[in-house]
Every structure is written in structure tokens, then in C-alpha cells.
Short mmCIF file of N, CA and C in Angstrom, two decimals:
data_model
loop_
_atom_site.label_atom_id
_atom_site.label_comp_id
_atom_site.label_asym_id
_atom_site.label_seq_id
_atom_site.Cartn_x
_atom_site.Cartn_y
_atom_site.Cartn_z
N MET V 1 -178.81 49.85 -22.87
CA MET V 1 -177.73 50.81 -22.70
C MET V 1 -178.25 51.98 -21.87
N GLU V 2 -177.52 52.33 -20.86
CA GLU V 2 -177.92 53.42 -19.98
C GLU V 2 -177.67 54.77 -20.65
N SER V 3 -178.40 55.74 -20.19
CA SER V 3 -178.25 57.09 -20.70
C SER V 3 -176.93 57.68 -20.21
N ASP V 4 -176.32 58.53 -21.02
CA ASP V 4 -175.07 59.20 -20.65
C ASP V 4 -175.27 60.21 -19.54
N ILE V 5 -176.51 60.64 -19.32
CA ILE V 5 -176.77 61.66 -18.32
C ILE V 5 -176.47 61.12 -16.93
N ARG V 6 -176.69 59.83 -16.72
CA ARG V 6 -176.47 59.24 -15.41
C ARG V 6 -175.00 58.91 -15.15
N ASP V 7 -174.18 58.98 -16.14
CA ASP V 7 -172.77 58.66 -15.99
C ASP V 7 -172.10 59.79 -15.21
N PRO V 8 -171.58 59.52 -14.01
CA PRO V 8 -170.96 60.60 -13.22
C PRO V 8 -169.73 61.17 -13.90
N GLU V 9 -169.08 60.40 -14.74
CA GLU V 9 -167.91 60.88 -15.46
C GLU V 9 -168.30 61.99 -16.44
N CYS V 10 -169.53 61.90 -16.98
CA CYS V 10 -170.00 62.91 -17.93
C CYS V 10 -170.34 64.22 -17.23
N ALA V 11 -170.89 64.13 -16.04
CA ALA V 11 -171.34 65.33 -15.35
C ALA V 11 -170.17 66.14 -14.80
N ALA V 12 -169.06 65.47 -14.56
CA ALA V 12 -167.91 66.18 -13.97
C ALA V 12 -167.20 67.01 -15.03
N PRO V 13 -166.76 68.20 -14.66
CA PRO V 13 -165.99 68.99 -15.61
C PRO V 13 -164.63 68.33 -15.86
N PRO V 14 -164.00 68.59 -16.99
CA PRO V 14 -162.71 67.96 -17.27
C PRO V 14 -161.67 68.37 -16.23
N ARG V 15 -160.78 67.45 -15.94
CA ARG V 15 -159.69 67.75 -15.01
C ARG V 15 -158.63 68.57 -15.73
N LEU V 16 -157.71 69.10 -14.96
CA LEU V 16 -156.67 69.96 -15.51
C LEU V 16 -155.84 69.23 -16.55
N ARG V 17 -155.61 67.93 -16.36
CA ARG V 17 -154.78 67.21 -17.32
C ARG V 17 -155.54 66.91 -18.61
N ASP V 18 -156.85 67.16 -18.64
CA ASP V 18 -157.65 66.93 -19.84
C ASP V 18 -157.71 68.19 -20.70
N TRP V 19 -156.62 68.92 -20.79
CA TRP V 19 -156.57 70.16 -21.54
C TRP V 19 -156.79 69.94 -23.03
N GLN V 20 -156.65 68.72 -23.52
CA GLN V 20 -156.75 68.50 -24.95
C GLN V 20 -158.18 68.52 -25.47
N PHE V 21 -159.18 68.68 -24.57
CA PHE V 21 -160.55 68.73 -25.05
C PHE V 21 -160.79 70.02 -25.82
N PHE V 22 -161.01 69.91 -27.08
CA PHE V 22 -161.37 71.05 -27.91
C PHE V 22 -162.06 70.49 -29.15
N PRO V 23 -163.41 70.38 -29.13
CA PRO V 23 -164.13 69.64 -30.16
C PRO V 23 -163.98 70.20 -31.56
N VAL V 24 -163.62 71.46 -31.72
CA VAL V 24 -163.52 72.03 -33.06
C VAL V 24 -162.41 71.36 -33.86
N PHE V 25 -161.31 71.02 -33.21
CA PHE V 25 -160.20 70.42 -33.91
C PHE V 25 -160.19 68.90 -33.83
N GLY V 26 -161.26 68.32 -33.35
CA GLY V 26 -161.39 66.87 -33.35
C GLY V 26 -160.78 66.19 -32.14
N ARG V 27 -160.08 66.90 -31.29
CA ARG V 27 -159.53 66.30 -30.08
C ARG V 27 -160.62 66.31 -29.03
N THR V 28 -160.98 65.17 -28.54
CA THR V 28 -162.10 65.13 -27.62
C THR V 28 -161.72 64.67 -26.23
N GLY V 29 -160.47 64.34 -25.97
CA GLY V 29 -160.06 63.96 -24.63
C GLY V 29 -160.91 62.84 -24.08
N ARG V 30 -161.36 62.97 -22.84
CA ARG V 30 -162.16 61.92 -22.25
C ARG V 30 -163.62 62.00 -22.65
N HIS V 31 -163.98 62.99 -23.43
CA HIS V 31 -165.36 63.15 -23.85
C HIS V 31 -165.61 62.52 -25.21
N ALA V 32 -164.87 61.49 -25.55
CA ALA V 32 -165.04 60.85 -26.85
C ALA V 32 -166.43 60.24 -26.94
N ALA V 33 -166.98 60.25 -28.14
CA ALA V 33 -168.33 59.74 -28.35
C ALA V 33 -168.29 58.22 -28.49
N THR V 34 -168.05 57.54 -27.39
CA THR V 34 -168.06 56.09 -27.35
C THR V 34 -169.21 55.64 -26.47
N PRO V 35 -169.68 54.42 -26.66
CA PRO V 35 -170.80 53.96 -25.84
C PRO V 35 -170.49 54.09 -24.35
N GLY V 36 -171.44 54.65 -23.62
CA GLY V 36 -171.27 54.83 -22.19
C GLY V 36 -170.48 56.08 -21.81
N ARG V 37 -170.08 56.87 -22.77
CA ARG V 37 -169.33 58.10 -22.50
C ARG V 37 -170.15 59.30 -22.95
N CYS V 38 -169.69 60.47 -22.59
CA CYS V 38 -170.39 61.69 -22.98
C CYS V 38 -170.33 61.86 -24.48
N ASP V 39 -171.37 62.37 -25.02
CA ASP V 39 -171.41 62.63 -26.45
C ASP V 39 -170.84 64.02 -26.71
N THR V 40 -169.84 64.09 -27.56
CA THR V 40 -169.19 65.36 -27.87
C THR V 40 -170.18 66.34 -28.47
N LEU V 41 -171.11 65.82 -29.28
CA LEU V 41 -172.07 66.72 -29.90
C LEU V 41 -172.99 67.36 -28.86
N SER V 42 -173.32 66.64 -27.81
CA SER V 42 -174.17 67.26 -26.80
C SER V 42 -173.40 68.37 -26.06
N LEU V 43 -172.11 68.16 -25.81
CA LEU V 43 -171.31 69.22 -25.20
C LEU V 43 -171.16 70.40 -26.15
N MET V 44 -170.94 70.10 -27.43
CA MET V 44 -170.81 71.18 -28.40
C MET V 44 -172.13 71.92 -28.55
N GLY V 45 -173.24 71.19 -28.52
CA GLY V 45 -174.55 71.83 -28.61
C GLY V 45 -174.81 72.74 -27.43
N ARG V 46 -174.42 72.29 -26.25
CA ARG V 46 -174.59 73.13 -25.07
C ARG V 46 -173.67 74.34 -25.13
N SER V 47 -172.48 74.17 -25.68
CA SER V 47 -171.58 75.31 -25.84
C SER V 47 -172.15 76.32 -26.82
N LEU V 48 -172.68 75.83 -27.94
CA LEU V 48 -173.30 76.73 -28.91
C LEU V 48 -174.51 77.44 -28.31
N LEU V 49 -175.28 76.70 -27.53
CA LEU V 49 -176.44 77.31 -26.86
C LEU V 49 -175.98 78.42 -25.91
N ALA V 50 -174.88 78.20 -25.21
CA ALA V 50 -174.38 79.22 -24.29
C ALA V 50 -173.98 80.49 -25.03
N VAL V 51 -173.21 80.33 -26.09
CA VAL V 51 -172.72 81.51 -26.82
C VAL V 51 -173.86 82.22 -27.55
N PHE V 52 -174.65 81.46 -28.30
CA PHE V 52 -175.74 82.10 -29.04
C PHE V 52 -176.87 82.54 -28.12
N GLY V 53 -177.04 81.88 -26.98
CA GLY V 53 -178.02 82.33 -26.00
C GLY V 53 -177.63 83.69 -25.44
N GLY V 54 -176.35 83.86 -25.12
CA GLY V 54 -175.87 85.16 -24.66
C GLY V 54 -176.04 86.23 -25.72
N TRP V 55 -175.73 85.88 -26.96
CA TRP V 55 -175.88 86.82 -28.07
C TRP V 55 -177.35 87.20 -28.27
N LEU V 56 -178.24 86.21 -28.19
CA LEU V 56 -179.66 86.46 -28.38
C LEU V 56 -180.22 87.35 -27.28
N VAL V 57 -179.79 87.13 -26.05
CA VAL V 57 -180.24 87.98 -24.94
C VAL V 57 -179.84 89.43 -25.20
N ILE V 58 -178.60 89.64 -25.61
CA ILE V 58 -178.13 91.00 -25.89
C ILE V 58 -178.97 91.64 -26.98
N GLN V 59 -179.14 90.94 -28.08
CA GLN V 59 -179.83 91.52 -29.23
C GLN V 59 -181.31 91.79 -28.95
N LEU V 60 -181.98 90.84 -28.31
CA LEU V 60 -183.41 91.04 -28.04
C LEU V 60 -183.64 92.20 -27.07
N LEU V 61 -182.82 92.30 -26.05
CA LEU V 61 -183.00 93.40 -25.10
C LEU V 61 -182.70 94.76 -25.73
N ILE V 62 -181.66 94.82 -26.55
CA ILE V 62 -181.33 96.09 -27.21
C ILE V 62 -182.42 96.47 -28.19
N LEU V 63 -182.90 95.52 -28.99
CA LEU V 63 -183.96 95.83 -29.96
C LEU V 63 -185.25 96.25 -29.26
N ALA V 64 -185.61 95.58 -28.17
CA ALA V 64 -186.83 95.95 -27.45
C ALA V 64 -186.70 97.34 -26.84
N THR V 65 -185.53 97.65 -26.26
CA THR V 65 -185.34 98.96 -25.66
C THR V 65 -185.29 100.05 -26.73
N ASP V 66 -184.65 99.76 -27.87
CA ASP V 66 -184.65 100.71 -28.99
C ASP V 66 -186.08 101.03 -29.42
N SER V 67 -186.88 100.01 -29.54
CA SER V 67 -188.26 100.18 -29.98
C SER V 67 -189.05 101.05 -29.00
N ILE V 68 -188.86 100.79 -27.71
CA ILE V 68 -189.57 101.58 -26.69
C ILE V 68 -189.11 103.03 -26.72
N LEU V 69 -187.79 103.25 -26.81
CA LEU V 69 -187.28 104.62 -26.81
C LEU V 69 -187.70 105.39 -28.06
N LEU V 70 -187.74 104.72 -29.19
CA LEU V 70 -188.16 105.42 -30.40
C LEU V 70 -189.64 105.81 -30.34
N ARG V 71 -190.43 105.02 -29.63
CA ARG V 71 -191.85 105.40 -29.46
C ARG V 71 -192.00 106.53 -28.44
N LEU V 72 -191.19 106.49 -27.39
CA LEU V 72 -191.27 107.55 -26.38
C LEU V 72 -190.74 108.87 -26.89
N PHE V 73 -189.58 108.82 -27.52
CA PHE V 73 -188.94 110.03 -28.05
C PHE V 73 -188.89 109.89 -29.57
N SER V 74 -189.93 110.29 -30.22
CA SER V 74 -189.98 110.13 -31.68
C SER V 74 -189.08 111.18 -32.34
N VAL V 75 -187.78 110.95 -32.21
CA VAL V 75 -186.82 111.93 -32.72
C VAL V 75 -186.55 111.74 -34.20
N GLN V 76 -186.80 110.56 -34.72
CA GLN V 76 -186.50 110.33 -36.12
C GLN V 76 -187.73 110.50 -37.01
N ASP V 77 -188.87 110.07 -36.55
CA ASP V 77 -190.12 110.20 -37.30
C ASP V 77 -190.01 109.66 -38.72
N GLY V 78 -189.13 108.73 -38.97
CA GLY V 78 -189.00 108.15 -40.30
C GLY V 78 -188.45 109.12 -41.33
N SER V 79 -187.86 110.20 -40.90
CA SER V 79 -187.37 111.21 -41.84
C SER V 79 -185.99 110.89 -42.37
N GLY V 80 -185.35 109.87 -41.85
CA GLY V 80 -184.02 109.51 -42.32
C GLY V 80 -182.92 110.31 -41.65
N LEU V 81 -183.28 111.19 -40.74
CA LEU V 81 -182.27 111.97 -40.02
C LEU V 81 -181.59 111.09 -38.98
N PRO V 82 -180.31 111.31 -38.73
CA PRO V 82 -179.63 110.51 -37.70
C PRO V 82 -180.15 110.84 -36.31
N ALA V 83 -180.01 109.87 -35.43
CA ALA V 83 -180.42 110.06 -34.04
C ALA V 83 -179.50 111.09 -33.38
N PRO V 84 -180.03 111.88 -32.45
CA PRO V 84 -179.18 112.86 -31.76
C PRO V 84 -178.14 112.15 -30.89
N ASP V 85 -177.08 112.87 -30.57
CA ASP V 85 -175.98 112.30 -29.80
C ASP V 85 -176.42 111.82 -28.42
N TRP V 86 -177.34 112.52 -27.77
CA TRP V 86 -177.78 112.09 -26.45
C TRP V 86 -178.45 110.73 -26.51
N MET V 87 -179.17 110.48 -27.60
CA MET V 87 -179.85 109.20 -27.73
C MET V 87 -178.84 108.09 -28.03
N LEU V 88 -177.81 108.39 -28.80
CA LEU V 88 -176.77 107.40 -29.07
C LEU V 88 -175.99 107.09 -27.79
N GLY V 89 -175.73 108.11 -26.98
CA GLY V 89 -175.07 107.88 -25.69
C GLY V 89 -175.90 107.03 -24.77
N LEU V 90 -177.21 107.28 -24.74
CA LEU V 90 -178.10 106.46 -23.93
C LEU V 90 -178.12 105.03 -24.45
N ARG V 91 -178.11 104.89 -25.76
CA ARG V 91 -178.11 103.55 -26.37
C ARG V 91 -176.82 102.81 -26.01
N LEU V 92 -175.70 103.49 -26.02
CA LEU V 92 -174.44 102.87 -25.61
C LEU V 92 -174.51 102.41 -24.15
N ALA V 93 -175.11 103.22 -23.30
CA ALA V 93 -175.18 102.88 -21.87
C ALA V 93 -175.98 101.60 -21.64
N TYR V 94 -177.17 101.53 -22.24
CA TYR V 94 -177.94 100.31 -22.00
C TYR V 94 -177.41 99.13 -22.80
N ALA V 95 -176.72 99.37 -23.90
CA ALA V 95 -176.10 98.27 -24.64
C ALA V 95 -174.99 97.62 -23.79
N VAL V 96 -174.24 98.42 -23.06
CA VAL V 96 -173.20 97.87 -22.19
C VAL V 96 -173.82 97.05 -21.06
N ILE V 97 -174.90 97.54 -20.49
CA ILE V 97 -175.56 96.80 -19.41
C ILE V 97 -176.12 95.48 -19.94
N PHE V 98 -176.76 95.51 -21.10
CA PHE V 98 -177.32 94.28 -21.68
C PHE V 98 -176.21 93.33 -22.13
N THR V 99 -175.07 93.87 -22.54
CA THR V 99 -173.95 93.02 -22.91
C THR V 99 -173.39 92.31 -21.69
N MET V 100 -173.36 92.99 -20.56
CA MET V 100 -172.94 92.33 -19.33
C MET V 100 -173.89 91.19 -19.00
N LEU V 101 -175.17 91.41 -19.18
CA LEU V 101 -176.15 90.35 -18.94
C LEU V 101 -175.95 89.19 -19.91
N GLY V 102 -175.63 89.50 -21.17
CA GLY V 102 -175.34 88.44 -22.14
C GLY V 102 -174.11 87.64 -21.78
N GLY V 103 -173.08 88.29 -21.26
CA GLY V 103 -171.89 87.59 -20.78
C GLY V 103 -172.22 86.70 -19.59
N TRP V 104 -173.09 87.18 -18.73
CA TRP V 104 -173.53 86.38 -17.58
C TRP V 104 -174.27 85.14 -18.05
N VAL V 105 -175.17 85.30 -19.04
CA VAL V 105 -175.95 84.17 -19.57
C VAL V 105 -175.02 83.16 -20.23
N ALA V 106 -174.04 83.63 -21.01
CA ALA V 106 -173.11 82.71 -21.67
C ALA V 106 -172.32 81.91 -20.63
N ALA V 107 -171.86 82.57 -19.58
CA ALA V 107 -171.12 81.86 -18.53
C ALA V 107 -172.02 80.92 -17.75
N ARG V 108 -173.27 81.30 -17.57
CA ARG V 108 -174.22 80.46 -16.84
C ARG V 108 -174.59 79.21 -17.62
N LEU V 109 -174.78 79.33 -18.93
CA LEU V 109 -175.20 78.21 -19.75
C LEU V 109 -174.03 77.32 -20.20
N ALA V 110 -172.82 77.80 -20.03
CA ALA V 110 -171.65 77.04 -20.48
C ALA V 110 -171.55 75.71 -19.74
N PRO V 111 -171.39 74.60 -20.49
CA PRO V 111 -171.27 73.31 -19.81
C PRO V 111 -169.96 73.18 -19.04
N GLU V 112 -168.93 73.89 -19.48
CA GLU V 112 -167.63 73.90 -18.83
C GLU V 112 -166.85 75.10 -19.36
N ARG V 113 -165.82 75.49 -18.66
CA ARG V 113 -164.95 76.59 -19.06
C ARG V 113 -165.74 77.85 -19.47
N PRO V 114 -166.39 78.50 -18.52
CA PRO V 114 -167.19 79.68 -18.84
C PRO V 114 -166.40 80.83 -19.45
N TRP V 115 -165.12 80.96 -19.09
CA TRP V 115 -164.33 82.04 -19.68
C TRP V 115 -164.14 81.84 -21.17
N ARG V 116 -163.97 80.61 -21.59
CA ARG V 116 -163.82 80.33 -23.02
C ARG V 116 -165.10 80.71 -23.76
N HIS V 117 -166.24 80.44 -23.16
CA HIS V 117 -167.50 80.79 -23.81
C HIS V 117 -167.69 82.30 -23.86
N ALA V 118 -167.21 82.99 -22.85
CA ALA V 118 -167.27 84.45 -22.89
C ALA V 118 -166.39 84.99 -24.01
N VAL V 119 -165.24 84.38 -24.22
CA VAL V 119 -164.36 84.81 -25.31
C VAL V 119 -165.00 84.53 -26.67
N TYR V 120 -165.67 83.39 -26.79
CA TYR V 120 -166.38 83.09 -28.04
C TYR V 120 -167.50 84.10 -28.28
N LEU V 121 -168.19 84.50 -27.22
CA LEU V 121 -169.23 85.53 -27.36
C LEU V 121 -168.61 86.85 -27.79
N ILE V 122 -167.44 87.16 -27.27
CA ILE V 122 -166.75 88.39 -27.70
C ILE V 122 -166.40 88.32 -29.17
N LEU V 123 -165.87 87.18 -29.61
CA LEU V 123 -165.53 87.03 -31.03
C LEU V 123 -166.75 87.18 -31.92
N LEU V 124 -167.86 86.56 -31.52
CA LEU V 124 -169.09 86.68 -32.29
C LEU V 124 -169.58 88.13 -32.31
N GLY V 125 -169.59 88.76 -31.15
CA GLY V 125 -170.07 90.14 -31.05
C GLY V 125 -169.21 91.13 -31.81
N GLU V 126 -167.90 90.98 -31.72
CA GLU V 126 -167.01 91.89 -32.45
C GLU V 126 -167.15 91.69 -33.96
N THR V 127 -167.27 90.45 -34.39
CA THR V 127 -167.46 90.19 -35.82
C THR V 127 -168.75 90.81 -36.32
N MET V 128 -169.83 90.59 -35.60
CA MET V 128 -171.11 91.16 -36.01
C MET V 128 -171.09 92.69 -35.89
N GLY V 129 -170.37 93.22 -34.93
CA GLY V 129 -170.25 94.67 -34.79
C GLY V 129 -169.53 95.30 -35.97
N VAL V 130 -168.47 94.66 -36.43
CA VAL V 130 -167.74 95.18 -37.60
C VAL V 130 -168.63 95.10 -38.84
N VAL V 131 -169.36 94.01 -38.99
CA VAL V 131 -170.26 93.87 -40.14
C VAL V 131 -171.34 94.95 -40.09
N MET V 132 -171.94 95.14 -38.92
CA MET V 132 -172.99 96.17 -38.80
C MET V 132 -172.44 97.58 -39.01
N ALA V 133 -171.21 97.81 -38.57
CA ALA V 133 -170.60 99.13 -38.79
C ALA V 133 -170.41 99.36 -40.28
N GLY V 134 -169.99 98.32 -41.00
CA GLY V 134 -169.82 98.45 -42.44
C GLY V 134 -171.13 98.67 -43.17
N VAL V 135 -172.17 97.97 -42.75
CA VAL V 135 -173.48 98.11 -43.38
C VAL V 135 -174.10 99.46 -43.07
N SER V 136 -173.92 99.94 -41.85
CA SER V 136 -174.56 101.18 -41.40
C SER V 136 -173.68 102.40 -41.58
N LEU V 137 -172.58 102.27 -42.28
CA LEU V 137 -171.66 103.39 -42.46
C LEU V 137 -172.39 104.56 -43.13
N GLY V 138 -172.31 105.70 -42.51
CA GLY V 138 -172.97 106.89 -43.03
C GLY V 138 -174.30 107.18 -42.36
N THR V 139 -174.94 106.18 -41.75
CA THR V 139 -176.21 106.43 -41.08
C THR V 139 -176.01 106.78 -39.61
N LEU V 140 -174.95 106.28 -39.01
CA LEU V 140 -174.63 106.59 -37.62
C LEU V 140 -173.18 107.06 -37.57
N PRO V 141 -172.85 107.91 -36.60
CA PRO V 141 -171.47 108.42 -36.53
C PRO V 141 -170.47 107.31 -36.22
N LEU V 142 -169.27 107.49 -36.70
CA LEU V 142 -168.21 106.50 -36.54
C LEU V 142 -167.83 106.33 -35.07
N TRP V 143 -167.91 107.40 -34.26
CA TRP V 143 -167.56 107.28 -32.84
C TRP V 143 -168.47 106.30 -32.13
N TYR V 144 -169.72 106.19 -32.58
CA TYR V 144 -170.66 105.28 -31.94
C TYR V 144 -170.20 103.83 -32.11
N PHE V 145 -169.86 103.45 -33.34
CA PHE V 145 -169.42 102.08 -33.58
C PHE V 145 -168.08 101.79 -32.92
N GLY V 146 -167.18 102.76 -32.97
CA GLY V 146 -165.88 102.57 -32.32
C GLY V 146 -166.02 102.35 -30.83
N THR V 147 -166.86 103.16 -30.19
CA THR V 147 -167.07 103.02 -28.75
C THR V 147 -167.74 101.70 -28.42
N LEU V 148 -168.71 101.32 -29.23
CA LEU V 148 -169.41 100.05 -29.01
C LEU V 148 -168.45 98.87 -29.14
N LEU V 149 -167.58 98.91 -30.14
CA LEU V 149 -166.61 97.82 -30.32
C LEU V 149 -165.57 97.79 -29.20
N LEU V 150 -165.24 98.95 -28.65
CA LEU V 150 -164.28 98.99 -27.54
C LEU V 150 -164.89 98.53 -26.21
N LEU V 151 -166.17 98.81 -26.01
CA LEU V 151 -166.81 98.48 -24.74
C LEU V 151 -167.37 97.07 -24.68
N PHE V 152 -167.57 96.42 -25.83
CA PHE V 152 -168.18 95.09 -25.85
C PHE V 152 -167.35 94.05 -25.10
N PRO V 153 -166.04 93.89 -25.39
CA PRO V 153 -165.27 92.85 -24.68
C PRO V 153 -165.24 93.01 -23.17
N PRO V 154 -164.94 94.21 -22.63
CA PRO V 154 -164.93 94.29 -21.16
C PRO V 154 -166.30 94.06 -20.54
N ALA V 155 -167.37 94.43 -21.25
CA ALA V 155 -168.71 94.21 -20.70
C ALA V 155 -169.03 92.72 -20.64
N VAL V 156 -168.69 91.96 -21.68
CA VAL V 156 -168.93 90.51 -21.67
C VAL V 156 -168.11 89.87 -20.55
N LEU V 157 -166.85 90.24 -20.44
CA LEU V 157 -166.00 89.67 -19.40
C LEU V 157 -166.50 90.03 -18.00
N ALA V 158 -167.01 91.24 -17.84
CA ALA V 158 -167.56 91.64 -16.54
C ALA V 158 -168.79 90.81 -16.20
N GLY V 159 -169.64 90.54 -17.18
CA GLY V 159 -170.81 89.70 -16.95
C GLY V 159 -170.42 88.28 -16.58
N ALA V 160 -169.44 87.72 -17.28
CA ALA V 160 -168.97 86.37 -16.96
C ALA V 160 -168.33 86.35 -15.58
N TRP V 161 -167.58 87.39 -15.25
CA TRP V 161 -166.95 87.46 -13.93
C TRP V 161 -168.01 87.51 -12.83
N MET V 162 -169.09 88.28 -13.06
CA MET V 162 -170.15 88.35 -12.06
C MET V 162 -170.81 87.00 -11.86
N ARG V 163 -170.99 86.24 -12.95
CA ARG V 163 -171.58 84.91 -12.83
C ARG V 163 -170.67 83.99 -12.03
N LEU V 164 -169.38 84.02 -12.32
CA LEU V 164 -168.45 83.16 -11.61
C LEU V 164 -168.30 83.61 -10.16
N ARG V 165 -168.36 84.88 -9.92
CA ARG V 165 -168.27 85.41 -8.57
C ARG V 165 -169.48 84.99 -7.74
N LEU V 166 -170.66 85.00 -8.36
CA LEU V 166 -171.86 84.56 -7.67
C LEU V 166 -171.81 83.07 -7.36
N ARG V 167 -171.23 82.31 -8.29
CA ARG V 167 -171.18 80.86 -8.11
C ARG V 167 -170.22 80.46 -7.01
N THR V 168 -169.04 81.08 -6.98
CA THR V 168 -168.01 80.69 -6.03
C THR V 168 -168.07 81.48 -4.73
N GLY V 169 -168.68 82.66 -4.78
CA GLY V 169 -168.74 83.50 -3.59
C GLY V 169 -167.45 84.29 -3.44
N PRO V 170 -167.48 85.32 -2.63
CA PRO V 170 -166.28 86.13 -2.44
C PRO V 170 -165.19 85.33 -1.73
N ARG V 171 -163.97 85.57 -2.13
CA ARG V 171 -162.83 84.89 -1.51
C ARG V 171 -162.42 85.61 -0.24
N SER V 172 -162.07 84.83 0.75
CA SER V 172 -161.62 85.45 1.99
C SER V 172 -160.15 85.82 1.85
N THR V 173 -159.76 86.85 2.58
CA THR V 173 -158.37 87.31 2.50
C THR V 173 -157.47 86.51 3.41
N GLY V 174 -158.03 85.69 4.26
CA GLY V 174 -157.24 84.82 5.12
C GLY V 174 -156.57 85.52 6.29
N GLY V 175 -157.19 86.55 6.79
CA GLY V 175 -156.56 87.31 7.85
C GLY V 175 -157.15 87.13 9.13
#
């Protein structure tokens, strides 16, 4: 039995009429896990890798930058005092930049439909943001979490848009 990787039908993205592909609800369209066809689990695994890869990039970069800034500007010194507003503003700025990079990674790693993977990354990020806001309530100002939750979706979408723009190139105006 030949490997599914060599099957040209597997490598091609689904056509427009194959809209029914959505592995979560069991509809697999032409990607059914039959001998000689693409394995749905491999597509789902690649989709999960895209979303969680984007999330991991965001988190690792933010944590590394937080660590560096806390060593450079030892404003807290373990005293339990909240970070000053300028530091929270700086943290928001680089969090937005890293979130754009995470959206780019999710769109880059997506096996198909990069916008859908960007939306899944937004859902994951917003859910985790609400959980973290609830856990950290009282340690950081409410405006910080509100701003972070408002800026996360457009930043992910901007990163995915940049990836798609790089892949397809700028469109000509036809003039």
C-alpha cells in the first residue's frame, strides 16, 4: 500500500464544493480515512499543530520578554507591588506584536483554510485571556486585561493576513 503523502488528491486543498469538510462534527468530505485517501487524523493533527503552535509562539515570546524586562527594570523586586503603568503599556505593545507573529505562524502551519485556524487561535487566546484575568484579578489593573482582550483578535487576524499577503503577493489594480 502506497503512502498517502504521494497521493496528489491529498496534497491539494479542498475545492469549493467540498465545504462539508469539518472533522470535529464527523463530516470528512473527500478526506475520509479510507485506504489510499488522506487520513483525517493527520489533517486534524496538523490543524492542532497550527493553532497550538501559534499559541506557543505567543506565550514563549511574551514570557521571555517579561523575564528580560523584569531583570532590566527590577520594579517589583518580589515585593508584591503591581507593575507601573508604563511597564504594562510596554507589555501590551510587545504582546500585540508577538500575537501578530502567532497569527502568522498559525496561518503558515495550517494545512488548509488559514483564516479558520486564525479564528481558532482567537478563540483559544480569548478563552485563556478570560481565565487569566479571573485568576489574576486584583494583581493587575482591569484596563490591562480589557485592552489585551480587545487587541488580541485584530492582532491575530493581522498576522494571518500578512502571511496570506506574503504567499499570494500584492494584487494588481488592473489599470
